[in-house]
Amino acid sequence: MNVNGKAYRSIWLASDGWSVEVIDQTRLPHEFVAARLTSLEEAAEAIRTMVVRGAPLIGATAAYGLCLALREDPSDDSLRAAAGRLIDTRPTAVNLTWAVRRVQDAVMPLPEGQRIEAAYECAAEICDEDVRTNQAIGRHGLTLLRDHWEHRRQHDRLNILTHCNAGWLATVDWGTALAPVYLAHDHGMPVHVWVDETRPRNQGASLTAWELLQHGISHTVIVDNAGGHLMQRNLVDCCLVGTDRTTAAGDVCNKIGTYLKALAARDNNVPFYVALPGSTIDWSIGKGTAGIEIEQRDVAEVTGIAGLTARGEVERIQLGPAASPAANYAFDITPAHLVTSFITERGICPAGREGLASLYPEHAGVDVGEAR
Amino acid sequence: MNVNGKAYRSIWLASDGWSVEVIDQTRLPHEFVAARLTSLEEAAEAIRTMVVRGAPLIGATAAYGLCLALREDPSDDSLRAAAGRLIDTRPTAVNLTWAVRRVQDAVMPLPEGQRIEAAYECAAEICDEDVRTNQAIGRHGLTLLRDHWEHRRQHDRLNILTHCNAGWLATVDWGTALAPVYLAHDHGMPVHVWVDETRPRNQGASLTAWELLQHGISHTVIVDNAGGHLMQRNLVDCCLVGTDRTTAAGDVCNKIGTYLKALAARDNNVPFYVALPGSTIDWSIGKGTAGIEIEQRDVAEVTGIAGLTARGEVERIQLGPAASPAANYAFDITPAHLVTSFITERGICPAGREGLASLYPEHAGVDVGEAR
C-alpha cells in the first residue's frame, strides 16, 4: 500500500538480496523507518518486541528468519533449533507455526547445499501468497460491504468499526479486515472507519489510523470503551476485525477487547465479521478454547504508554501510581456464535464448524480431536 | 478516607471559614495538592475542567459554588444566574442539578441578608448527608459481598471489577461503588479489585488505583479491553460500578464502557451491581433514555494523555497521528435488564422501575412522563 505516495509492502528483501527489511512498527505513527534483519536472532527479536506484528506478517517474518538461520548453519540441528526459537517468540498466533513448518517441510528433504535457496523461495512464496489471499478476502468482503451500503444507517457514509490493526501492516500487503475497506474506498464507496485505539499497545490509534490516513480513508479514533455506545446509537453498520487464531469450531482468538465488541454487536443487531486467511485456522482445536495459550505481556505496556511530546520527541510516560500492580492479557476469545460470518480467501461462510469445513474440506477430516 | 495516613474528605471549608478547598484530581496520582475555590467562576471551572468529578462531588462543589456566588451578590438574579452557570458545566450528572436546586430552594425564600449563611449550612448538610449515604451504601453492599465470599471463585480472594472511579474521590467521602469494598476490607475480607484504567481520562488507573493503594487494598490495573476475558476465565466474582444518572426505569448512565462490561457480565453469569445514592435518580425520565444528554468532551482527551516522564515531570503526549480525527463520548447507557441490583442508601433492590419505586415510594408517583 502507499506511504507518502510510494508503494510499500511491510516486509521485503533488501537490495543485497539476502537481508530482510521490515517497517519498524514500534515507531509508527511518529516515525516511518525500516529495520534490517540479518540473523535468526534479529528476526526472532523483531517478532518478540513487535517491530513486526499481526498474525500473517509474523508468519512471513518467521519464514525469512529461517532463511537467515540457514545462512548461518544449514544443518538439520540448526533448522530445528531455529524453528523452535521462532515459534517461542509469540504463543498465540497460529500462522507463526504454520509458516515455520512450511519452510521446514520444503527444505528438510534437500541436501544442505540447496536449502538456503529453497528457503528464500518458500519465504517469497509465503509473502506473495499472503498478498493474493488478502486481495481475495478484499473482493469477498466487498460484496458484504456493498450489501450494507444498500441498507446503510447514515445517509452519507458506511460506518465500519474495527479493533486493533488487521490492515496491511499486519500482513504483507492489503490486510485482512481492512482489505475490503480499501477496495470499497477504491470503488468509490464513502466508507468511514471507527478505529478502536486498542490499549494497551494502541495498534488502532498508531497503526490503523496511520494506514487509513495514508490511503485517504475517512476515519475517527475512539477509545475502546466507546464502541458499544456507537452501536446503541446506530452509528455502526458492521464490525470487521482480524484474528490471530481461529479454531476448527469457529471460535476466534483476537486482540484483547474483541469479545466485548462482539457482545455489543449482537446486542444491537450489528453484523460482526472476522476476516481471515485459512492459515490462521487451528484445525487441531476442534472444541473448546482451553488449548489456546493467551499471551501475557509485560505489564509496562499497561502502566505506561509512549507518544510524542510537545518538543516533538517520542517519550514513554507512566500513567497510574508506580506502586499499583497491573495485568496484561494480550488476547481474548470470541465464541463463534457471536460472529456473523467469516470472510476468507475462499469466500464467505457462517462462523462455525460447518462453515469452515465447507470452505476447507481438505482439513475438515482432521477435526478428530476434542470434538468427538 | 486516608491520604498518607491522614483523614481527608474530597472537599472541605478552608480555615478562613468561607473559601472552599478540594483535592485537585487532575493532578493525581502523581501529585497530591489542594485547589482553593474563592468564587462562583472558580467553582464552575473546577467542575468543567474536572478538578473535581464524580456525580456526588460535583453536586457538593456546585452547592458551595452557589455560596460563593451569594457572597458576591445575594440577589435573586445573581442566584438564578449562578445556578444556570453551574448546571451548564456538565450536562450528564443529575446530582449537579439536584444539589443546585436544593440550595436554591433553601435560600430563595429568605431575605438577602440571611442567604449566605443558609447556603453554607445547606452545602455542609449536602456534604454530611453524602457521607452518611455512602456509609449506608457500604453497609448494604457489604451484605452482598459477604454472600459472594461464601461462593467465591478463587480460594483466597474475592475478585471485584470496577470501572472508572466511584470511590471516595467521586464523592465527599467513602465513595459509592467502593464503599462496600472499603468496609469489606476493614472487616478482614481479602478483597481484590480489578481496576479498569477507564480511557480516555484514566480515572481508574489514576484515581481508583491511588485510593485503593492509600487504603492498602489489593488491586490490579487492567486496560478497558480486558474485563470480558477475566470474566470468561472465572476471575471476577462481581462487577460494582457507580452511576452519573439513573432513570426511574432503572437504566444506568455511567462512564463510557460500562455497558460493555455489563454485557460481558451477563454473558458470563457475573452479577453486575450499580451503587447509587437516591440523588442520582432522574425521576423525570420514565421510559427510554433519549432524554439523557451524552456529554461529548474535547477530543484531545482521546488523542493524547498525560503521565510521568522518566525525568519525574508530568507531561502530555500525543498518541496517534496528528491528522487523525477522534470522537470523545463521555458516557454510555446500560439498560436496566443488564443490571443485577442497585445498592442504595436505603437498601438493595432489583434494577428497574418496581425496585426503585419500592425504595423511593415518595418519588414513584412522579413517573407520569414518557412511561404512559
XYZ file of C-alpha atoms in Angstrom:
744
model
C 0.000 0.000 0.000
C 1.013 3.637 -0.097
C 3.312 5.527 2.249
C 3.706 9.153 1.240
C 2.537 8.133 -2.209
C 5.108 5.336 -2.678
C 4.068 1.652 -2.806
C 5.358 -0.491 0.041
C 4.984 -3.952 1.447
C 5.509 -4.440 5.189
C 8.441 -6.819 4.545
C 10.859 -7.091 1.614
C 14.231 -8.452 0.626
C 16.955 -5.787 0.853
C 18.955 -4.800 -2.221
C 21.786 -7.095 -1.081
C 19.477 -9.968 -1.992
C 19.633 -11.761 1.371
C 18.922 -9.499 4.356
C 15.336 -8.632 5.147
C 13.788 -5.225 5.710
C 10.600 -4.525 7.609
C 8.788 -1.377 8.661
C 9.607 -0.819 12.338
C 6.043 -0.733 13.667
C 7.069 0.226 17.189
C 7.993 3.660 15.818
C 4.786 4.363 13.934
C 2.925 6.678 13.631
C 5.525 9.211 14.700
C 8.434 7.879 12.618
C 8.465 5.818 9.428
C 11.692 3.816 9.390
C 12.752 0.400 8.148
C 14.601 -2.125 10.310
C 17.095 -4.526 8.711
C 17.183 -8.147 9.863
C 20.422 -10.002 9.188
C 20.240 -13.032 11.509
C 17.856 -15.518 13.042
C 18.258 -13.700 16.326
C 17.305 -10.336 14.861
C 14.260 -11.850 13.172
C 13.139 -13.544 16.399
C 13.622 -10.340 18.384
C 11.721 -8.320 15.781
C 8.755 -10.640 16.328
C 9.081 -10.750 20.121
C 9.396 -6.986 20.554
C 6.668 -6.353 17.989
C 8.766 -4.461 15.483
C 6.579 -6.671 13.279
C 3.209 -7.933 14.488
C -0.066 -9.198 13.012
C -0.511 -12.921 12.502
C 0.246 -13.052 8.743
C 3.272 -10.739 8.955
C 4.668 -12.683 11.907
C 4.475 -15.797 9.724
C 6.262 -14.102 6.824
C 8.986 -12.745 9.112
C 9.495 -16.141 10.713
C 9.855 -17.702 7.263
C 12.662 -15.279 6.451
C 14.078 -15.860 9.938
C 14.610 -19.493 8.937
C 16.382 -18.356 5.753
C 18.755 -16.253 7.845
C 19.326 -19.174 10.216
C 20.184 -21.481 7.318
C 22.734 -18.952 6.032
C 24.463 -19.290 9.386
C 24.190 -23.097 9.509
C 22.151 -25.212 7.048
C 22.246 -28.408 9.165
C 19.194 -30.305 10.433
C 20.006 -29.345 14.020
C 20.253 -25.682 13.145
C 16.946 -25.801 11.286
C 15.182 -27.455 14.197
C 16.656 -25.074 16.749
C 15.770 -22.058 14.620
C 12.203 -23.259 14.194
C 11.864 -23.663 17.961
C 13.371 -20.250 18.643
C 10.959 -18.556 16.233
C 7.838 -20.406 17.389
C 8.602 -19.495 21.008
C 8.563 -15.745 20.324
C 4.779 -15.371 20.393
C 2.491 -18.142 21.636
C -0.926 -17.183 20.286
C -0.811 -16.585 16.527
C -1.020 -19.859 14.662
C 0.421 -18.534 11.381
C 3.802 -18.405 13.026
C 3.955 -22.182 13.412
C 2.265 -22.658 10.058
C 4.875 -20.617 8.176
C 7.815 -22.128 10.036
C 6.593 -25.664 9.336
C 6.043 -24.842 5.681
C 9.626 -23.695 5.208
C 10.914 -26.618 7.274
C 8.966 -29.101 5.177
C 10.245 -27.500 1.987
C 13.930 -27.625 2.879
C 14.318 -30.625 5.168
C 14.347 -33.230 2.333
C 17.030 -31.250 0.455
C 20.799 -31.581 0.745
C 22.288 -28.809 2.876
C 23.748 -27.029 -0.129
C 20.326 -26.417 -1.646
C 18.476 -25.432 1.483
C 19.185 -21.706 1.610
C 17.896 -21.008 -1.869
C 14.848 -23.176 -1.344
C 14.040 -21.423 1.931
C 14.203 -17.989 0.316
C 11.948 -19.231 -2.458
C 9.475 -20.587 0.037
C 9.502 -17.367 2.104
C 8.907 -15.289 -1.007
C 6.073 -17.626 -1.953
C 4.502 -17.206 1.509
C 4.656 -13.434 1.068
C 3.225 -13.391 -2.452
C 0.537 -15.843 -1.456
C -0.379 -13.635 1.511
C -0.905 -10.706 -0.834
C -3.117 -12.730 -3.169
C -5.014 -14.163 -0.192
C -5.731 -10.702 1.178
C -6.818 -9.414 -2.197
C -9.278 -12.302 -2.370
C -10.522 -11.532 1.163
C -10.968 -7.954 -0.018
C -13.053 -8.991 -3.017
C -15.297 -11.264 -0.973
C -15.660 -8.711 1.804
C -16.544 -6.034 -0.717
C -19.724 -7.905 -1.646
C -20.780 -7.707 2.021
C -19.974 -4.015 2.267
C -21.989 -3.378 -0.909
C -24.997 -5.041 0.723
C -24.551 -2.920 3.825
C -24.274 0.212 1.711
C -27.743 -0.565 0.314
C -29.093 -0.607 3.886
C -26.746 1.902 5.497
C -27.780 3.565 8.744
C -26.397 7.007 7.925
C -27.211 8.587 4.585
C -23.763 9.693 3.522
C -21.377 7.069 4.797
C -20.915 3.422 5.649
C -19.699 3.080 9.234
C -17.342 0.197 9.919
C -15.882 -0.411 13.359
C -12.544 -2.178 13.651
C -10.397 -3.239 16.587
C -6.601 -3.366 16.679
C -4.828 -3.432 13.330
C -5.769 -6.005 10.736
C -4.634 -3.760 7.918
C -1.732 -4.073 5.526
C 0.772 -3.557 8.341
C -0.484 -6.768 9.960
C 0.096 -8.666 6.728
C 2.471 -8.407 3.798
C 0.062 -6.126 1.952
C -3.632 -5.146 1.806
C -4.546 -6.505 5.241
C -7.275 -8.909 6.211
C -10.109 -6.904 7.825
C -9.088 -3.704 6.046
C -8.717 -5.248 2.584
C -12.474 -4.927 1.862
C -12.381 -1.369 3.208
C -9.527 -0.356 0.897
C -11.297 -1.962 -2.051
C -14.615 -0.311 -1.205
C -12.914 3.071 -0.984
C -11.146 2.485 -4.292
C -14.532 1.651 -5.834
C -15.907 4.997 -4.660
C -17.922 3.891 -1.631
C -17.804 6.531 1.145
C -16.555 4.269 3.919
C -15.835 5.647 7.377
C -13.934 3.604 9.938
C -14.333 3.853 13.709
C -10.851 2.991 14.910
C -10.637 1.483 18.419
C -7.384 2.795 19.852
C -6.756 -0.745 21.205
C -4.984 -0.397 24.507
C -2.518 -1.332 25.725
C -0.326 -1.079 22.625
C -2.677 1.196 20.717
C -2.308 -0.559 17.394
C -5.573 1.073 16.337
C -4.609 4.663 17.085
C -0.998 4.147 15.984
C -1.205 1.792 13.008
C -4.762 1.555 11.687
C -5.284 5.321 11.813
C -1.906 5.857 10.125
C -2.695 3.350 7.350
C -6.105 4.863 6.712
C -4.658 8.376 6.646
C -2.037 7.313 4.090
C -4.772 5.894 1.873
C -7.115 8.858 2.382
C -9.871 6.881 4.065
C -12.231 8.732 6.395
C -11.878 7.527 9.988
C -12.330 8.533 13.619
C -10.240 7.293 16.513
C -12.208 6.289 19.609
C -11.298 4.787 22.947
C -12.000 1.082 23.355
C -14.867 1.935 25.691
C -16.870 3.774 23.026
C -17.926 1.107 20.512
C -20.935 -0.133 22.462
C -22.376 3.360 22.704
C -21.863 3.936 18.969
C -23.705 0.702 18.201
C -26.549 1.657 20.547
C -26.829 4.951 18.664
C -26.994 3.247 15.257
C -23.646 4.629 14.197
C -22.082 1.316 13.179
C -23.161 -0.654 10.085
C -20.841 -3.550 10.746
C -17.774 -4.605 12.711
C -14.815 -6.021 10.836
C -11.821 -7.498 12.656
C -8.956 -9.901 12.084
C -7.917 -12.949 14.102
C -4.737 -14.430 15.453
C -6.104 -17.944 15.680
C -9.468 -19.439 14.777
C -10.418 -22.909 15.961
C -11.980 -25.523 13.693
C -15.234 -24.795 15.555
C -15.046 -21.119 14.625
C -14.045 -19.583 17.954
C -11.937 -16.525 17.366
C -8.849 -15.597 19.330
C -8.019 -11.973 18.601
C -6.691 -8.868 20.334
C -7.993 -8.363 23.851
C -11.326 -6.499 23.768
C -12.619 -8.070 20.551
C -15.054 -10.164 22.584
C -16.590 -7.058 24.206
C -17.286 -5.527 20.809
C -18.800 -8.763 19.549
C -21.173 -8.773 22.540
C -22.238 -5.212 21.786
C -22.699 -6.041 18.121
C -25.028 -8.916 18.949
C -26.947 -6.783 21.445
C -27.549 -4.161 18.760
C -28.031 -6.365 15.689
C -24.825 -5.157 14.121
C -23.143 -7.809 11.934
C -19.750 -8.848 13.274
C -17.343 -10.143 10.625
C -13.972 -11.775 11.081
C -11.593 -11.711 8.109
C -9.034 -14.466 7.965
C -6.719 -16.373 5.685
C -7.018 -20.147 6.011
C -3.560 -20.197 7.589
C -4.921 -18.707 10.833
C -7.273 -21.637 11.383
C -6.064 -24.070 14.026
C -7.591 -27.334 12.837
C -6.126 -29.140 15.847
C -8.602 -27.458 18.195
C -11.971 -28.985 17.469
C -13.876 -27.964 20.535
C -13.344 -25.554 23.368
C -10.590 -22.985 23.541
C -8.596 -24.218 26.513
C -5.862 -25.265 24.092
C -5.163 -21.666 23.139
C -2.453 -20.066 25.223
C -3.346 -16.453 25.937
C -0.111 -14.487 25.878
C 0.523 -12.294 28.907
C 2.873 -9.480 28.026
C 4.972 -7.054 30.051
C 2.729 -5.049 32.385
C 4.742 -1.952 31.477
C 2.539 -1.859 28.360
C -0.433 -1.220 30.662
C 1.189 1.038 33.254
C 2.740 3.304 30.655
C 2.486 4.413 27.060
C 4.667 6.170 24.520
C 3.801 9.184 22.431
C 5.001 12.454 21.019
C 5.828 15.263 23.454
C 5.287 18.937 22.709
C 9.026 19.038 21.897
C 8.459 16.515 19.114
C 10.241 13.681 20.881
C 8.807 10.213 21.415
C 8.702 9.562 25.142
C 7.251 6.959 27.439
C 5.136 8.100 30.379
C 3.862 6.313 33.451
C 0.080 6.510 33.799
C -1.053 5.326 37.245
C 0.679 5.136 40.612
C 4.037 3.334 40.332
C 3.098 1.010 43.200
C -0.119 -0.306 41.612
C 0.192 -3.799 40.092
C -1.157 -4.421 36.585
C -2.016 -7.359 34.346
C -1.639 -7.568 30.581
C -3.623 -10.249 28.754
C -2.986 -9.775 25.047
C -5.886 -11.709 23.525
C -9.391 -12.889 24.260
C -11.701 -15.379 22.647
C -14.914 -14.525 20.862
C -17.184 -17.575 20.667
C -18.292 -18.497 17.156
C -21.941 -17.818 17.955
C -21.180 -14.086 18.290
C -19.623 -13.932 14.827
C -21.900 -13.349 11.836
C -19.592 -14.632 9.094
C -16.008 -15.360 8.251
C -14.514 -13.631 5.255
C -11.783 -15.880 3.860
C -9.742 -16.031 0.677
C -12.105 -18.786 -0.475
C -15.313 -16.919 0.178
C -17.724 -16.107 2.969
C -19.109 -18.691 5.362
C -21.133 -18.798 8.565
C -18.880 -18.738 11.633
C -18.710 -22.297 12.879
C -17.544 -25.804 12.177
C -19.764 -26.453 9.157
C -18.964 -23.127 7.543
C -15.225 -23.638 7.790
C -15.489 -27.262 6.711
C -17.418 -26.232 3.607
C -14.639 -23.850 2.547
C -11.715 -26.003 3.630
C -12.927 -29.566 3.038
C -9.323 -30.847 2.855
C -8.931 -30.014 6.558
C -12.377 -30.889 7.784
C -11.451 -34.526 8.282
C -8.578 -33.534 10.545
C -11.020 -32.463 13.197
C -10.998 -35.679 15.198
C -9.693 -34.299 18.465
C -11.771 -32.950 21.306
C -14.747 -32.581 19.013
C -15.749 -36.222 19.195
C -10.502 8.444 53.812
C -6.753 8.282 54.289
C -4.035 10.062 52.359
C -0.581 9.232 53.650
C -2.268 8.179 56.870
C -4.204 11.444 57.398
C -8.009 11.569 57.140
C -9.373 13.661 54.278
C -12.602 14.467 52.578
C -12.547 15.393 48.903
C -13.999 18.859 49.660
C -13.833 20.993 52.798
C -14.214 24.560 54.029
C -10.863 26.348 54.296
C -9.645 27.687 57.642
C -10.879 31.170 56.625
C -14.376 29.793 57.057
C -15.671 30.709 53.602
C -13.433 29.607 50.758
C -13.593 26.005 49.651
C -10.777 23.550 49.184
C -10.832 20.449 47.020
C -8.292 17.842 46.025
C -7.115 18.719 42.518
C -7.958 15.426 40.835
C -6.398 16.389 37.526
C -3.001 16.108 39.247
C -3.478 12.696 40.823
C -1.868 10.219 41.120
C 1.430 11.979 40.520
C 0.803 14.991 42.798
C -1.482 15.388 45.787
C -2.428 19.063 46.014
C -5.494 21.015 47.093
C -7.099 23.708 44.959
C -8.802 26.691 46.621
C -12.078 27.962 45.198
C -12.953 31.562 46.058
C -15.639 32.484 43.514
C -18.547 31.100 41.539
C -16.351 31.183 38.460
C -13.604 29.158 40.094
C -16.118 26.585 41.329
C -17.716 26.289 37.885
C -14.327 25.925 36.202
C -13.255 23.303 38.749
C -16.274 21.237 37.698
C -15.892 21.885 33.977
C -12.187 21.067 33.862
C -12.668 18.077 36.180
C -10.511 19.299 39.037
C -13.479 17.720 40.812
C -15.557 14.981 39.179
C -17.897 12.169 40.186
C -21.613 12.859 40.362
C -21.907 13.335 44.164
C -18.798 15.509 44.435
C -19.900 17.640 41.503
C -23.132 18.259 43.411
C -21.310 19.213 46.615
C -18.974 21.537 44.732
C -21.866 23.207 42.947
C -23.610 23.757 46.288
C -20.541 25.603 47.550
C -20.333 27.391 44.214
C -23.714 28.934 44.968
C -22.428 30.020 48.402
C -19.507 31.781 46.746
C -21.858 33.409 44.222
C -24.097 34.700 47.016
C -21.078 36.248 48.749
C -20.519 38.261 45.588
C -24.204 39.172 45.144
C -27.081 37.689 47.215
C -29.863 38.908 44.877
C -32.452 36.712 43.121
C -30.916 37.469 39.749
C -27.462 36.508 40.930
C -28.758 33.266 42.405
C -30.535 32.311 39.193
C -27.574 33.200 37.000
C -25.198 31.273 39.266
C -27.450 28.222 39.213
C -27.537 28.330 35.425
C -23.773 28.750 35.158
C -23.149 25.755 37.408
C -25.704 23.455 35.800
C -24.240 24.181 32.373
C -20.770 22.934 33.351
C -21.544 19.227 32.910
C -24.701 18.011 31.214
C -24.974 14.377 32.263
C -24.763 14.004 36.063
C -28.141 14.670 37.628
C -26.783 15.367 41.139
C -25.478 18.659 39.874
C -28.973 20.000 39.205
C -30.287 18.276 42.325
C -27.761 19.988 44.619
C -28.119 23.382 42.978
C -31.910 23.257 43.258
C -31.678 22.202 46.884
C -29.563 25.214 47.830
C -31.734 27.486 45.698
C -34.910 26.248 47.378
C -33.329 26.724 50.798
C -32.255 30.318 50.282
C -34.765 31.780 47.818
C -37.492 32.395 50.424
C -35.036 34.189 52.733
C -34.179 37.887 52.815
C -30.875 38.624 51.074
C -29.096 39.229 54.380
C -29.665 35.669 55.554
C -28.952 33.855 52.319
C -25.199 33.393 52.550
C -25.287 31.681 55.931
C -28.219 29.497 54.922
C -26.448 28.454 51.709
C -23.302 27.431 53.593
C -25.445 25.461 56.023
C -27.210 23.712 53.166
C -23.943 22.924 51.384
C -22.464 21.476 54.571
C -25.618 19.428 55.018
C -25.338 18.074 51.465
C -21.757 17.033 52.206
C -22.503 15.390 55.542
C -25.521 13.675 54.082
C -23.406 12.346 51.223
C -21.012 10.782 53.712
C -23.853 9.127 55.636
C -25.458 7.987 52.384
C -22.240 6.350 51.212
C -21.688 4.667 54.550
C -25.179 3.209 54.241
C -24.441 2.068 50.673
C -21.315 0.467 52.085
C -23.225 -1.438 54.740
C -25.844 -2.704 52.293
C -23.227 -3.620 49.706
C -21.221 -5.477 52.325
C -24.041 -7.996 52.756
C -23.787 -8.777 49.027
C -20.026 -9.138 49.159
C -20.343 -11.477 52.137
C -22.664 -13.692 50.074
C -20.185 -13.680 47.222
C -17.356 -14.530 49.585
C -19.250 -17.693 50.523
C -19.333 -18.691 46.855
C -16.088 -17.131 45.693
C -14.483 -18.350 42.506
C -10.881 -18.165 43.700
C -9.975 -19.671 47.050
C -8.018 -16.809 48.544
C -9.647 -13.631 47.354
C -12.891 -12.046 46.269
C -12.487 -10.503 42.824
C -14.445 -7.325 42.161
C -14.228 -5.495 38.858
C -14.887 -1.762 38.792
C -14.929 0.813 36.024
C -13.928 4.475 36.306
C -13.806 5.920 39.822
C -16.797 5.619 42.098
C -14.632 5.788 45.190
C -14.308 8.455 47.831
C -12.786 10.880 45.350
C -16.042 10.795 43.374
C -17.989 11.680 46.480
C -17.347 13.645 49.659
C -16.099 10.514 51.419
C -16.277 6.682 51.244
C -17.475 6.518 47.640
C -20.471 4.719 46.188
C -19.245 1.544 44.446
C -16.084 1.403 46.565
C -17.804 1.959 49.945
C -18.687 -1.754 50.282
C -15.142 -2.654 49.220
C -13.587 -0.449 51.897
C -15.933 -1.845 54.511
C -15.283 -5.438 53.468
C -11.541 -4.834 53.667
C -11.915 -3.223 57.085
C -13.861 -6.302 58.201
C -10.993 -8.541 57.152
C -12.317 -9.890 53.854
C -9.497 -10.366 51.305
C -10.979 -8.296 48.510
C -9.099 -7.762 45.268
C -10.195 -5.123 42.772
C -9.690 -5.312 39.001
C -9.341 -1.633 38.112
C -10.340 -0.709 34.545
C -7.979 2.089 33.562
C -11.006 3.873 32.002
C -9.811 5.705 28.943
C -9.833 8.425 27.932
C -9.269 10.193 31.264
C -7.993 7.104 33.075
C -9.906 7.748 36.290
C -9.440 4.085 37.122
C -5.657 3.955 36.743
C -5.206 7.442 38.171
C -7.800 7.737 40.933
C -9.229 4.335 41.847
C -5.789 2.702 41.944
C -4.452 5.610 44.027
C -7.367 5.407 46.501
C -7.003 1.661 46.890
C -3.251 1.962 47.383
C -3.749 4.573 50.107
C -6.135 2.243 51.895
C -3.970 -0.833 51.391
C -6.489 -2.721 49.266
C -5.198 -5.354 46.859
C -5.851 -4.382 43.248
C -4.653 -4.833 39.671
C -4.904 -2.251 36.916
C -6.118 -3.578 33.562
C -6.929 -1.996 30.235
C -10.606 -1.493 29.463
C -10.408 -4.296 26.924
C -9.540 -6.957 29.493
C -12.645 -7.320 31.682
C -14.519 -9.650 29.339
C -11.607 -12.072 29.200
C -11.303 -12.057 33.016
C -14.993 -12.878 33.319
C -14.691 -15.674 30.761
C -11.865 -17.105 32.849
C -13.866 -17.015 36.092
C -11.668 -14.333 37.609
C -14.459 -11.910 38.525
C -16.976 -12.571 41.317
C -18.969 -9.427 40.677
C -18.835 -6.053 38.977
C -19.507 -2.954 41.035
C -19.821 0.473 39.441
C -21.313 3.892 40.127
C -23.680 5.953 38.015
C -23.997 9.536 36.885
C -27.710 9.339 36.247
C -30.224 6.526 36.652
C -33.674 6.784 35.120
C -36.856 5.931 37.014
C -36.946 2.777 34.871
C -33.505 1.754 36.094
C -31.398 2.476 33.022
C -27.923 3.496 34.077
C -25.921 6.293 32.523
C -22.314 5.920 33.605
C -18.796 6.363 32.265
C -18.323 5.211 28.683
C -17.560 1.494 28.573
C -19.774 0.494 31.493
C -22.260 -1.002 29.037
C -19.610 -3.290 27.523
C -18.712 -4.670 30.950
C -22.380 -5.222 31.776
C -22.776 -7.229 28.556
C -19.790 -9.396 29.467
C -21.104 -9.859 32.998
C -24.430 -11.124 31.704
C -22.727 -13.408 29.196
C -20.693 -14.999 31.991
C -23.253 -15.034 34.809
C -21.322 -12.460 36.800
C -23.569 -10.222 38.941
C -23.402 -6.578 37.886
C -24.187 -4.114 40.678
C -24.680 -0.376 40.455
C -24.223 1.625 43.649
C -26.097 4.902 43.849
C -27.453 7.493 46.215
C -31.102 8.397 45.570
C -29.941 11.817 44.354
C -28.598 10.304 41.130
C -32.015 9.029 40.093
C -33.684 11.098 37.405
C -37.373 10.588 38.167
C -38.329 12.759 35.203
C -37.220 10.072 32.752
C -39.737 7.284 32.999
C -39.025 5.382 29.824
C -36.259 5.391 27.257
C -33.001 7.225 27.578
C -33.265 9.709 24.759
C -33.721 12.435 27.377
C -30.187 11.938 28.655
C -27.650 14.175 27.001
C -24.401 12.285 26.478
C -21.584 14.744 27.033
C -19.007 14.920 24.263
C -15.716 16.214 25.592
C -12.583 17.617 23.994
C -11.105 15.050 21.586
C -7.661 15.944 22.948
C -8.555 13.592 25.818
C -8.600 10.756 23.266
C -5.695 11.802 21.044
C -3.352 12.389 23.966
C -2.756 11.529 27.583
C -0.703 12.868 30.462
C 1.680 10.966 32.690
C 5.001 10.995 34.450
C 8.146 11.102 32.331
C 11.400 9.416 33.292
C 12.532 12.855 34.490
C 9.677 12.880 37.009
C 7.700 15.579 35.223
C 4.038 15.320 34.286
C 3.768 15.703 30.534
C 1.138 15.295 27.892
C 1.883 13.165 24.858
C 0.136 12.720 21.539
C -0.783 9.103 20.792
C -1.865 8.658 17.169
C -1.183 10.621 14.005
C -1.921 14.333 14.491
C -4.110 14.386 11.373
C -6.488 11.611 12.511
C -9.870 12.854 13.772
C -11.220 11.493 17.059
C -14.500 11.416 18.974
C -14.967 11.536 22.738
C -18.299 10.345 24.126
C -18.053 10.511 27.919
C -20.919 8.222 28.959
C -22.999 5.327 27.783
C -26.229 3.777 28.943
C -26.549 0.327 30.441
C -30.140 -0.907 30.156
C -31.709 -1.947 33.469
C -32.067 -5.550 32.328
C -28.277 -5.943 32.362
C -28.020 -4.775 35.980
C -28.472 -7.357 38.734
C -29.271 -4.989 41.612
C -28.985 -1.437 42.768
C -27.209 -0.771 46.039
C -28.661 2.405 47.523
C -28.547 4.148 50.898
C -31.983 2.659 51.570
C -31.090 -0.906 50.712
C -30.741 -3.237 47.774
C -33.374 -3.571 45.054
C -33.738 -5.209 41.653
C -32.688 -2.852 38.857
C -35.868 -1.490 37.377
C -38.930 0.640 37.915
C -40.537 -1.502 40.620
C -37.313 -1.881 42.560
C -36.638 1.828 42.660
C -40.290 2.624 43.438
C -40.196 0.239 46.382
C -37.222 2.044 47.920
C -38.280 5.584 46.990
C -42.088 5.482 47.164
C -42.261 9.261 47.605
C -40.950 9.657 44.049
C -42.678 6.737 42.421
C -45.802 8.771 41.656
C -43.744 11.341 39.772
C -43.208 8.877 36.983
C -46.002 10.054 34.696
C -43.899 11.131 31.735
C -42.954 9.010 28.803
C -43.854 5.883 30.723
C -47.533 6.077 29.944
